[in-house]
Short mmCIF file of the C-alpha atoms (twelve columns), coordinates in Angstrom:
data_MODEL
# 
_entry.id   MODEL 
# 
loop_
_atom_site.group_PDB 
_atom_site.id 
_atom_site.type_symbol 
_atom_site.label_atom_id 
_atom_site.label_alt_id 
_atom_site.label_comp_id 
_atom_site.label_asym_id 
_atom_site.label_seq_id 
_atom_site.Cartn_x 
_atom_site.Cartn_y 
_atom_site.Cartn_z 
_atom_site.pdbx_PDB_model_num 
ATOM 1   C CA . MET A 1   26.193  -28.698 -37.088 1 
ATOM 2   C CA . THR A 2   22.803  -28.079 -35.534 1 
ATOM 3   C CA . VAL A 3   21.006  -29.501 -32.502 1 
ATOM 4   C CA . ASN A 4   17.223  -29.782 -32.928 1 
ATOM 5   C CA . GLY A 5   17.476  -27.273 -35.756 1 
ATOM 6   C CA . CYS A 6   19.637  -24.819 -33.736 1 
ATOM 7   C CA . SER A 7   23.335  -24.100 -33.818 1 
ATOM 8   C CA . PRO A 8   25.208  -25.354 -30.704 1 
ATOM 9   C CA . ALA A 9   25.684  -21.754 -29.472 1 
ATOM 10  C CA . ILE A 10  21.997  -20.923 -29.766 1 
ATOM 11  C CA . HIS A 11  20.996  -24.242 -28.238 1 
ATOM 12  C CA . SER A 12  23.327  -23.575 -25.307 1 
ATOM 13  C CA . TYR A 13  21.885  -20.088 -24.843 1 
ATOM 14  C CA . LEU A 14  18.312  -21.367 -24.916 1 
ATOM 15  C CA . SER A 15  19.197  -24.108 -22.455 1 
ATOM 16  C CA . ILE A 16  20.729  -21.619 -20.014 1 
ATOM 17  C CA . ARG A 17  17.810  -19.244 -20.449 1 
ATOM 18  C CA . GLY A 18  15.346  -22.054 -19.785 1 
ATOM 19  C CA . THR A 19  17.261  -23.123 -16.685 1 
ATOM 20  C CA . LEU A 20  17.270  -19.566 -15.333 1 
ATOM 21  C CA . HIS A 21  13.534  -19.251 -15.977 1 
ATOM 22  C CA . ALA A 22  12.944  -22.534 -14.184 1 
ATOM 23  C CA . MET A 23  14.981  -21.228 -11.259 1 
ATOM 24  C CA . SER A 24  12.848  -18.092 -10.972 1 
ATOM 25  C CA . LYS A 25  10.894  -17.852 -7.755  1 
ATOM 26  C CA . LEU A 26  7.186   -17.171 -7.899  1 
ATOM 27  C CA . ILE A 27  5.675   -14.137 -6.165  1 
ATOM 28  C CA . THR A 28  1.905   -13.963 -5.912  1 
ATOM 29  C CA . VAL A 29  0.483   -10.447 -5.755  1 
ATOM 30  C CA . PHE A 30  -3.039  -9.847  -4.439  1 
ATOM 31  C CA . GLY A 31  -4.954  -6.841  -5.717  1 
ATOM 32  C CA . ALA A 32  -2.943  -6.981  -8.940  1 
ATOM 33  C CA . THR A 33  -5.033  -4.339  -10.716 1 
ATOM 34  C CA . GLY A 34  -5.397  -2.095  -7.654  1 
ATOM 35  C CA . GLN A 35  -3.143  0.738   -6.526  1 
ATOM 36  C CA . GLN A 36  -0.974  -1.282  -4.143  1 
ATOM 37  C CA . GLY A 37  -0.760  -4.572  -6.005  1 
ATOM 38  C CA . GLY A 38  -0.263  -2.737  -9.291  1 
ATOM 39  C CA . SER A 39  2.581   -0.730  -7.772  1 
ATOM 40  C CA . VAL A 40  4.248   -3.932  -6.543  1 
ATOM 41  C CA . ILE A 41  4.057   -5.551  -9.980  1 
ATOM 42  C CA . ARG A 42  5.454   -2.469  -11.743 1 
ATOM 43  C CA . SER A 43  8.343   -2.182  -9.284  1 
ATOM 44  C CA . ILE A 44  9.334   -5.834  -9.767  1 
ATOM 45  C CA . LEU A 45  9.064   -5.688  -13.569 1 
ATOM 46  C CA . GLN A 46  11.133  -2.481  -13.713 1 
ATOM 47  C CA . ASP A 47  13.893  -3.739  -11.424 1 
ATOM 48  C CA . ASP A 48  16.868  -5.421  -13.127 1 
ATOM 49  C CA . ILE A 49  17.438  -7.842  -10.251 1 
ATOM 50  C CA . LEU A 50  13.898  -8.677  -9.138  1 
ATOM 51  C CA . SER A 51  12.534  -9.075  -12.678 1 
ATOM 52  C CA . LYS A 52  15.025  -11.915 -13.189 1 
ATOM 53  C CA . GLU A 53  14.589  -13.396 -9.719  1 
ATOM 54  C CA . PHE A 54  10.796  -13.570 -9.707  1 
ATOM 55  C CA . LYS A 55  7.970   -14.695 -11.933 1 
ATOM 56  C CA . ILE A 56  4.740   -12.876 -11.050 1 
ATOM 57  C CA . ARG A 57  1.275   -14.279 -10.489 1 
ATOM 58  C CA . GLY A 58  -1.383  -11.586 -10.171 1 
ATOM 59  C CA . ILE A 59  -4.579  -12.231 -8.205  1 
ATOM 60  C CA . THR A 60  -7.645  -10.253 -9.216  1 
ATOM 61  C CA . ARG A 61  -11.393 -10.799 -9.066  1 
ATOM 62  C CA . ASP A 62  -11.913 -10.286 -12.792 1 
ATOM 63  C CA . THR A 63  -9.135  -11.447 -15.118 1 
ATOM 64  C CA . SER A 64  -11.012 -10.220 -18.205 1 
ATOM 65  C CA . LYS A 65  -10.939 -6.488  -17.455 1 
ATOM 66  C CA . PRO A 66  -8.524  -4.295  -19.454 1 
ATOM 67  C CA . ALA A 67  -6.155  -3.631  -16.530 1 
ATOM 68  C CA . ALA A 68  -5.761  -7.388  -16.006 1 
ATOM 69  C CA . GLN A 69  -5.250  -8.058  -19.702 1 
ATOM 70  C CA . ALA A 70  -2.538  -5.376  -19.787 1 
ATOM 71  C CA . LEU A 71  -0.673  -7.312  -17.079 1 
ATOM 72  C CA . LEU A 72  -1.021  -10.520 -19.070 1 
ATOM 73  C CA . LYS A 73  0.749   -8.841  -21.996 1 
ATOM 74  C CA . GLN A 74  3.648   -8.031  -19.663 1 
ATOM 75  C CA . GLY A 75  4.133   -11.681 -18.798 1 
ATOM 76  C CA . VAL A 76  2.169   -11.704 -15.534 1 
ATOM 77  C CA . GLU A 77  0.222   -14.920 -14.874 1 
ATOM 78  C CA . LEU A 78  -3.354  -14.053 -13.906 1 
ATOM 79  C CA . VAL A 79  -5.507  -16.009 -11.455 1 
ATOM 80  C CA . SER A 80  -8.966  -15.211 -10.109 1 
ATOM 81  C CA . ALA A 81  -9.514  -16.027 -6.434  1 
ATOM 82  C CA . ASP A 82  -12.255 -15.764 -3.810  1 
ATOM 83  C CA . MET A 83  -10.706 -14.631 -0.529  1 
ATOM 84  C CA . ASN A 84  -13.606 -16.173 1.393   1 
ATOM 85  C CA . SER A 85  -12.644 -19.593 0.044   1 
ATOM 86  C CA . LYS A 86  -9.495  -21.328 1.278   1 
ATOM 87  C CA . GLU A 87  -9.844  -23.877 -1.531  1 
ATOM 88  C CA . SER A 88  -9.718  -21.043 -4.056  1 
ATOM 89  C CA . LEU A 89  -6.717  -19.513 -2.248  1 
ATOM 90  C CA . VAL A 90  -4.772  -22.809 -2.279  1 
ATOM 91  C CA . LYS A 91  -4.909  -22.761 -6.095  1 
ATOM 92  C CA . ALA A 92  -3.881  -19.106 -6.113  1 
ATOM 93  C CA . ILE A 93  -0.916  -19.448 -3.740  1 
ATOM 94  C CA . GLN A 94  0.480   -22.923 -4.453  1 
ATOM 95  C CA . GLY A 95  4.104   -22.879 -5.571  1 
ATOM 96  C CA . SER A 96  4.709   -19.333 -4.321  1 
ATOM 97  C CA . HIS A 97  7.982   -18.406 -2.657  1 
ATOM 98  C CA . SER A 98  6.664   -14.925 -1.749  1 
ATOM 99  C CA . VAL A 99  3.208   -13.385 -1.442  1 
ATOM 100 C CA . PHE A 100 2.143   -9.730  -1.319  1 
ATOM 101 C CA . LEU A 101 -1.187  -9.374  0.472   1 
ATOM 102 C CA . VAL A 102 -3.426  -6.323  0.604   1 
ATOM 103 C CA . THR A 103 -6.952  -6.597  2.000   1 
ATOM 104 C CA . THR A 104 -9.825  -4.328  0.964   1 
ATOM 105 C CA . PRO A 105 -11.964 -2.519  3.560   1 
ATOM 106 C CA . ALA A 106 -15.720 -3.068  3.547   1 
ATOM 107 C CA . TRP A 107 -16.261 0.698   3.467   1 
ATOM 108 C CA . GLY A 108 -19.481 1.814   5.124   1 
ATOM 109 C CA . VAL A 109 -20.612 -1.702  6.116   1 
ATOM 110 C CA . ALA A 110 -21.026 -1.506  9.879   1 
ATOM 111 C CA . GLY A 111 -19.737 -4.530  11.775  1 
ATOM 112 C CA . SER A 112 -18.111 -6.206  8.752   1 
ATOM 113 C CA . ASP A 113 -15.061 -8.325  9.542   1 
ATOM 114 C CA . ALA A 114 -14.308 -9.101  5.877   1 
ATOM 115 C CA . GLU A 115 -10.716 -7.830  6.026   1 
ATOM 116 C CA . LEU A 116 -9.979  -9.963  9.069   1 
ATOM 117 C CA . VAL A 117 -11.474 -13.089 7.488   1 
ATOM 118 C CA . HIS A 118 -9.686  -12.555 4.164   1 
ATOM 119 C CA . GLY A 119 -6.344  -11.833 5.812   1 
ATOM 120 C CA . LYS A 120 -6.519  -14.877 8.097   1 
ATOM 121 C CA . ASN A 121 -7.534  -17.128 5.205   1 
ATOM 122 C CA . VAL A 122 -4.525  -16.056 3.130   1 
ATOM 123 C CA . ALA A 123 -2.236  -16.412 6.165   1 
ATOM 124 C CA . ASP A 124 -3.457  -19.961 6.827   1 
ATOM 125 C CA . VAL A 125 -2.965  -21.002 3.210   1 
ATOM 126 C CA . ALA A 126 0.466   -19.318 3.102   1 
ATOM 127 C CA . LYS A 127 1.446   -21.350 6.170   1 
ATOM 128 C CA . GLU A 128 0.134   -24.603 4.662   1 
ATOM 129 C CA . SER A 129 1.843   -23.835 1.331   1 
ATOM 130 C CA . ASP A 130 5.213   -23.175 2.990   1 
ATOM 131 C CA . VAL A 131 5.440   -19.604 1.675   1 
ATOM 132 C CA . GLN A 132 8.880   -18.208 2.552   1 
ATOM 133 C CA . HIS A 133 7.993   -14.512 2.603   1 
ATOM 134 C CA . LEU A 134 4.537   -13.035 3.184   1 
ATOM 135 C CA . ILE A 135 4.542   -9.257  2.759   1 
ATOM 136 C CA . PHE A 136 1.406   -7.763  4.271   1 
ATOM 137 C CA . SER A 137 0.046   -4.232  3.861   1 
ATOM 138 C CA . SER A 138 -0.709  -3.537  7.516   1 
ATOM 139 C CA . LEU A 139 -1.648  -0.615  9.810   1 
ATOM 140 C CA . LEU A 140 -1.824  0.121   13.538  1 
ATOM 141 C CA . ASP A 141 -4.661  -0.933  15.863  1 
ATOM 142 C CA . VAL A 142 -6.359  2.399   16.607  1 
ATOM 143 C CA . THR A 143 -8.598  0.988   19.342  1 
ATOM 144 C CA . LYS A 144 -5.595  -0.515  21.141  1 
ATOM 145 C CA . GLU A 145 -3.245  2.464   20.622  1 
ATOM 146 C CA . THR A 146 -5.828  4.890   22.048  1 
ATOM 147 C CA . ALA A 147 -6.987  2.561   24.862  1 
ATOM 148 C CA . GLY A 148 -10.508 2.551   23.417  1 
ATOM 149 C CA . ARG A 149 -10.835 6.326   22.945  1 
ATOM 150 C CA . LEU A 150 -11.186 5.798   19.196  1 
ATOM 151 C CA . LYS A 151 -12.829 2.497   18.295  1 
ATOM 152 C CA . HIS A 152 -14.458 3.052   14.913  1 
ATOM 153 C CA . VAL A 153 -11.513 2.696   12.500  1 
ATOM 154 C CA . PRO A 154 -11.898 -0.939  11.383  1 
ATOM 155 C CA . HIS A 155 -9.757  -0.541  8.246   1 
ATOM 156 C CA . PHE A 156 -6.798  0.060   10.584  1 
ATOM 157 C CA . ASP A 157 -7.770  -2.306  13.406  1 
ATOM 158 C CA . GLN A 158 -8.532  -5.349  11.253  1 
ATOM 159 C CA . LYS A 159 -5.231  -5.048  9.374   1 
ATOM 160 C CA . ALA A 160 -3.404  -4.896  12.719  1 
ATOM 161 C CA . GLN A 161 -5.300  -7.996  13.865  1 
ATOM 162 C CA . VAL A 162 -4.314  -9.833  10.676  1 
ATOM 163 C CA . GLU A 163 -0.690  -8.849  11.324  1 
ATOM 164 C CA . GLN A 164 -0.880  -10.271 14.852  1 
ATOM 165 C CA . TYR A 165 -2.428  -13.470 13.488  1 
ATOM 166 C CA . ILE A 166 0.336   -13.862 10.898  1 
ATOM 167 C CA . ARG A 167 2.930   -13.434 13.655  1 
ATOM 168 C CA . SER A 168 1.131   -15.939 15.898  1 
ATOM 169 C CA . ILE A 169 1.116   -18.771 13.340  1 
ATOM 170 C CA . GLY A 170 4.759   -18.262 12.387  1 
ATOM 171 C CA . VAL A 171 4.644   -17.396 8.683   1 
ATOM 172 C CA . PRO A 172 7.930   -15.646 7.695   1 
ATOM 173 C CA . ALA A 173 6.610   -12.135 7.104   1 
ATOM 174 C CA . THR A 174 7.307   -8.437  6.637   1 
ATOM 175 C CA . PHE A 175 4.712   -5.799  7.463   1 
ATOM 176 C CA . ILE A 176 4.554   -2.631  5.370   1 
ATOM 177 C CA . LEU A 177 2.390   0.148   6.792   1 
ATOM 178 C CA . PRO A 178 1.440   2.620   4.037   1 
ATOM 179 C CA . GLY A 179 0.993   6.262   5.015   1 
ATOM 180 C CA . TYR A 180 -1.689  8.771   4.069   1 
ATOM 181 C CA . PHE A 181 -2.258  8.650   0.305   1 
ATOM 182 C CA . MET A 182 -1.179  11.730  -1.657  1 
ATOM 183 C CA . GLY A 183 -3.778  10.698  -4.230  1 
ATOM 184 C CA . ASN A 184 -6.556  11.444  -1.715  1 
ATOM 185 C CA . TYR A 185 -6.045  15.147  -2.394  1 
ATOM 186 C CA . THR A 186 -6.445  14.775  -6.154  1 
ATOM 187 C CA . SER A 187 -8.930  11.890  -6.425  1 
ATOM 188 C CA . PHE A 188 -11.462 12.942  -3.793  1 
ATOM 189 C CA . GLY A 189 -11.491 16.703  -4.271  1 
ATOM 190 C CA . MET A 190 -10.228 17.350  -0.751  1 
ATOM 191 C CA . LEU A 191 -9.035  20.787  -1.859  1 
ATOM 192 C CA . ARG A 192 -12.245 22.564  -2.796  1 
ATOM 193 C CA . LYS A 193 -12.408 25.727  -4.854  1 
ATOM 194 C CA . GLY A 194 -14.609 28.441  -3.376  1 
ATOM 195 C CA . ASP A 195 -16.491 31.219  -5.159  1 
ATOM 196 C CA . ASP A 196 -13.571 33.502  -4.384  1 
ATOM 197 C CA . GLY A 197 -11.182 31.171  -6.240  1 
ATOM 198 C CA . VAL A 198 -9.428  30.064  -3.031  1 
ATOM 199 C CA . TYR A 199 -8.903  26.316  -2.488  1 
ATOM 200 C CA . THR A 200 -9.863  25.185  1.016   1 
ATOM 201 C CA . LEU A 201 -8.564  22.138  2.880   1 
ATOM 202 C CA . ALA A 202 -10.942 21.285  5.731   1 
ATOM 203 C CA . TYR A 203 -9.991  18.894  8.528   1 
ATOM 204 C CA . PRO A 204 -11.419 18.125  11.993  1 
ATOM 205 C CA . ILE A 205 -7.891  18.493  13.413  1 
ATOM 206 C CA . GLY A 206 -5.268  21.236  13.707  1 
ATOM 207 C CA . GLN A 207 -3.076  22.389  10.843  1 
ATOM 208 C CA . ASP A 208 0.092   21.248  12.623  1 
ATOM 209 C CA . SER A 209 -0.974  17.577  12.717  1 
ATOM 210 C CA . GLN A 210 1.576   15.311  11.029  1 
ATOM 211 C CA . PHE A 211 0.535   13.416  7.884   1 
ATOM 212 C CA . PRO A 212 3.015   10.752  6.667   1 
ATOM 213 C CA . LEU A 213 2.354   11.076  2.933   1 
ATOM 214 C CA . ILE A 214 2.943   8.394   0.294   1 
ATOM 215 C CA . ASP A 215 2.421   8.324   -3.460  1 
ATOM 216 C CA . ILE A 216 0.827   4.890   -3.137  1 
ATOM 217 C CA . ALA A 217 0.643   3.987   -6.840  1 
ATOM 218 C CA . SER A 218 4.315   4.783   -7.344  1 
ATOM 219 C CA . ASP A 219 5.949   3.998   -4.017  1 
ATOM 220 C CA . MET A 220 4.214   1.061   -2.321  1 
ATOM 221 C CA . GLY A 221 6.009   -1.192  -4.772  1 
ATOM 222 C CA . LYS A 222 9.362   0.375   -3.887  1 
ATOM 223 C CA . PHE A 223 8.959   -0.539  -0.219  1 
ATOM 224 C CA . VAL A 224 7.859   -4.071  -1.127  1 
ATOM 225 C CA . ALA A 225 10.786  -4.410  -3.547  1 
ATOM 226 C CA . ALA A 226 13.136  -3.264  -0.788  1 
ATOM 227 C CA . SER A 227 11.760  -5.951  1.538   1 
ATOM 228 C CA . LEU A 228 12.262  -8.589  -1.181  1 
ATOM 229 C CA . LYS A 229 15.860  -7.499  -1.768  1 
ATOM 230 C CA . LEU A 230 16.600  -7.300  1.954   1 
ATOM 231 C CA . ARG A 231 14.477  -10.229 3.118   1 
ATOM 232 C CA . SER A 232 16.701  -11.357 5.987   1 
ATOM 233 C CA . GLU A 233 16.799  -7.824  7.404   1 
ATOM 234 C CA . THR A 234 13.080  -7.213  7.115   1 
ATOM 235 C CA . LEU A 235 11.541  -10.483 8.338   1 
ATOM 236 C CA . GLY A 236 9.373   -9.681  11.348  1 
ATOM 237 C CA . ALA A 237 9.800   -5.934  10.841  1 
ATOM 238 C CA . GLN A 238 7.286   -3.151  10.380  1 
ATOM 239 C CA . ILE A 239 8.284   -0.821  7.541   1 
ATOM 240 C CA . LEU A 240 6.664   2.617   7.614   1 
ATOM 241 C CA . ALA A 241 5.945   3.442   3.983   1 
ATOM 242 C CA . ALA A 242 5.900   7.221   3.640   1 
ATOM 243 C CA . ALA A 243 8.062   9.941   2.102   1 
ATOM 244 C CA . GLU A 244 8.065   12.132  5.222   1 
ATOM 245 C CA . TYR A 245 5.742   13.847  7.693   1 
ATOM 246 C CA . TYR A 246 3.861   16.884  6.362   1 
ATOM 247 C CA . THR A 247 1.676   19.375  8.190   1 
ATOM 248 C CA . ALA A 248 -1.424  20.776  6.476   1 
ATOM 249 C CA . THR A 249 0.421   24.115  6.387   1 
ATOM 250 C CA . ARG A 250 3.246   22.605  4.339   1 
ATOM 251 C CA . ILE A 251 0.869   20.588  2.160   1 
ATOM 252 C CA . LEU A 252 -0.895  23.804  1.169   1 
ATOM 253 C CA . ALA A 253 2.285   25.867  0.788   1 
ATOM 254 C CA . GLU A 254 3.761   23.379  -1.687  1 
ATOM 255 C CA . TYR A 255 0.419   23.060  -3.484  1 
ATOM 256 C CA . GLU A 256 0.397   26.836  -3.966  1 
ATOM 257 C CA . GLU A 257 4.006   26.770  -5.155  1 
ATOM 258 C CA . VAL A 258 3.339   24.154  -7.847  1 
ATOM 259 C CA . THR A 259 -0.120  25.290  -9.015  1 
ATOM 260 C CA . GLY A 260 -0.050  29.035  -8.371  1 
ATOM 261 C CA . ARG A 261 -3.466  28.753  -6.689  1 
ATOM 262 C CA . LYS A 262 -4.376  30.412  -3.410  1 
ATOM 263 C CA . THR A 263 -5.255  28.087  -0.523  1 
ATOM 264 C CA . GLN A 264 -6.513  28.191  3.034   1 
ATOM 265 C CA . PHE A 265 -6.840  25.732  5.875   1 
ATOM 266 C CA . MET A 266 -10.088 25.408  7.815   1 
ATOM 267 C CA . GLN A 267 -10.501 23.410  11.010  1 
ATOM 268 C CA . ILE A 268 -14.086 22.267  11.372  1 
ATOM 269 C CA . ASP A 269 -15.860 20.680  14.323  1 
ATOM 270 C CA . PRO A 270 -16.273 16.880  14.369  1 
ATOM 271 C CA . GLU A 271 -20.035 16.847  13.817  1 
ATOM 272 C CA . THR A 272 -19.794 19.105  10.773  1 
ATOM 273 C CA . TYR A 273 -17.009 16.927  9.354   1 
ATOM 274 C CA . LYS A 274 -19.074 13.768  9.864   1 
ATOM 275 C CA . SER A 275 -22.050 15.352  8.124   1 
ATOM 276 C CA . PHE A 276 -20.024 15.526  4.880   1 
ATOM 277 C CA . ILE A 277 -19.690 11.713  4.763   1 
ATOM 278 C CA . PRO A 278 -22.859 9.603   5.151   1 
ATOM 279 C CA . GLY A 279 -23.248 6.556   7.395   1 
ATOM 280 C CA . PRO A 280 -20.598 4.660   9.378   1 
ATOM 281 C CA . MET A 281 -17.858 5.880   7.058   1 
ATOM 282 C CA . GLY A 282 -18.256 9.413   8.444   1 
ATOM 283 C CA . GLU A 283 -17.433 8.181   11.954  1 
ATOM 284 C CA . GLU A 284 -14.551 6.113   10.620  1 
ATOM 285 C CA . MET A 285 -12.976 9.007   8.687   1 
ATOM 286 C CA . LEU A 286 -13.418 11.353  11.651  1 
ATOM 287 C CA . GLU A 287 -11.697 8.996   14.097  1 
ATOM 288 C CA . ASN A 288 -9.021  8.198   11.528  1 
ATOM 289 C CA . HIS A 289 -8.083  11.895  11.492  1 
ATOM 290 C CA . LEU A 290 -8.364  12.279  15.253  1 
ATOM 291 C CA . PHE A 291 -5.856  9.418   15.484  1 
ATOM 292 C CA . ILE A 292 -3.488  11.291  13.145  1 
ATOM 293 C CA . GLU A 293 -3.635  14.270  15.496  1 
ATOM 294 C CA . LYS A 294 -3.099  12.211  18.659  1 
ATOM 295 C CA . PRO A 295 -1.166  9.953   19.176  1 
ATOM 296 C CA . GLY A 296 -0.149  10.131  15.485  1 
ATOM 297 C CA . TYR A 297 -0.602  8.000   12.363  1 
ATOM 298 C CA . TYR A 298 2.405   5.859   13.319  1 
ATOM 299 C CA . ASN A 299 2.085   6.639   17.017  1 
ATOM 300 C CA . GLY A 300 4.900   9.199   16.775  1 
ATOM 301 C CA . ARG A 301 7.515   6.830   15.293  1 
ATOM 302 C CA . SER A 302 10.352  8.167   13.157  1 
ATOM 303 C CA . LEU A 303 10.468  7.346   9.444   1 
ATOM 304 C CA . LYS A 304 14.279  7.315   9.335   1 
ATOM 305 C CA . GLU A 305 14.822  3.570   9.672   1 
ATOM 306 C CA . SER A 306 12.348  2.807   6.881   1 
ATOM 307 C CA . GLN A 307 13.816  5.516   4.650   1 
ATOM 308 C CA . ASP A 308 17.326  4.167   5.215   1 
ATOM 309 C CA . LEU A 309 16.126  0.694   4.232   1 
ATOM 310 C CA . LEU A 310 14.570  2.069   1.044   1 
ATOM 311 C CA . LYS A 311 17.801  3.856   0.088   1 
ATOM 312 C CA . LYS A 312 19.887  0.767   0.849   1 
ATOM 313 C CA . ALA A 313 17.784  -1.165  -1.691  1 
ATOM 314 C CA . GLY A 314 18.340  1.570   -4.278  1 
ATOM 315 C CA . PHE A 315 14.998  3.369   -4.148  1 
ATOM 316 C CA . GLN A 316 13.800  6.869   -3.250  1 
ATOM 317 C CA . ALA A 317 10.338  7.912   -2.094  1 
ATOM 318 C CA . THR A 318 8.326   10.488  -4.068  1 
ATOM 319 C CA . SER A 319 7.967   13.848  -2.333  1 
ATOM 320 C CA . TRP A 320 4.629   15.687  -2.165  1 
ATOM 321 C CA . LYS A 321 6.013   18.429  -4.395  1 
ATOM 322 C CA . SER A 322 7.181   15.888  -6.998  1 
ATOM 323 C CA . PHE A 323 3.786   14.179  -6.876  1 
ATOM 324 C CA . LEU A 324 2.051   17.503  -7.550  1 
ATOM 325 C CA . GLU A 325 4.373   18.300  -10.443 1 
ATOM 326 C CA . GLU A 326 3.820   14.862  -11.988 1 
ATOM 327 C CA . ASN A 327 0.028   15.126  -11.609 1 
ATOM 328 C CA . LYS A 328 -0.377  18.806  -12.451 1 
ATOM 329 C CA . SER A 329 -2.741  18.084  -15.334 1 
ATOM 330 C CA . THR A 330 -5.218  16.327  -13.037 1 
ATOM 331 C CA . LEU A 331 -5.244  18.908  -10.224 1 
# 
C-alpha cells in the first residue's frame, strides 16, 4: 500500500522530517559573507545540535556575489538589507527567534555615527519583532573607560553605546566582545621583512602589553554557538572572545618557532606610528593601541569565565601557534 505514491514508512519519515523542519527556529545573521557573520554560519552548520535547531537567514548587501551564492548552496536563506532603513530591516528580521548582529565601522570617516545608527535600528526592529535572543558583537567604551584620555576610537565606543541601548530597551541579549584579530598580522603585513631578512613588529606601546588574540574567522562562531547553546546562562552577559592574552614578545617567539624566521620588536613614538596611517584612522589606531597598554583591551578582566563557557558548550579556541601553523602558506 502507498500513500500519495509513497510507502507508509517513507510517508511517516517525510512527515516527521517536515514537522522537525517546521519546528526549526530561525536565526538571522548579519554580515553573512564577512569574517564574523561567516564564522557564525559555519559554526551553526557544522554543529550537530544547532544545525537541527536553527534555520539560517543570512543578511548581506549583495546576494549575487560568489560568497553569498556559496551560502545559498548550503541551504542558507539570503536577504539583502539596508541598515539605514527600518522598513528594510523589518523584512530581514521578521520571524527570527535569534539574531546575530555585527556593525561595520566607517573607517577613516571623521564624525560618522553609522555604527550607532545601524545598531540602534536593528535593536529597535528586534524589539518590535519579539526576537528572543539578540547576540551583538560589542566592545568597550574607550572614552568612558579612560575618563576621556582616549576619545578617538569610535569603532569601540559606538559598539559600546549600541550595547547600552540594547540593554535599555530590554531586548533579551548576549554581548560577545571579540579580541585582537590574529589575521591582522597576516592580512595587513604587520610583520615587515627588512633588508637584513629580520621581520619587525612595530607598535606605539611596550612589548609586555597584553593582546587578547582571536582567530576571528574560525572562533567568533564558536563563542556565538556557545551563547546559543547556553542561552539562559548568557543572557545579559558579556563574553570575552579570545584564546588568551599574548605579549608582543610571545607573539614573536611563537612566530619564529613556526616559521623559522628571525624577528624583532620595535617600539615607536606615537607621531611616527600615526604617520604610517593617513587621516583620522591613524589617530584611531594609535589610541586603540594605547588603550591596549593601559587600562587594557578588556580593562584587565580575566578570560577564564568566557573560556569555561566555551568549553562547557563543547568548543575550544584556536591558539596563536595553531593559527600560524594553519596559515603557514600565507605568511
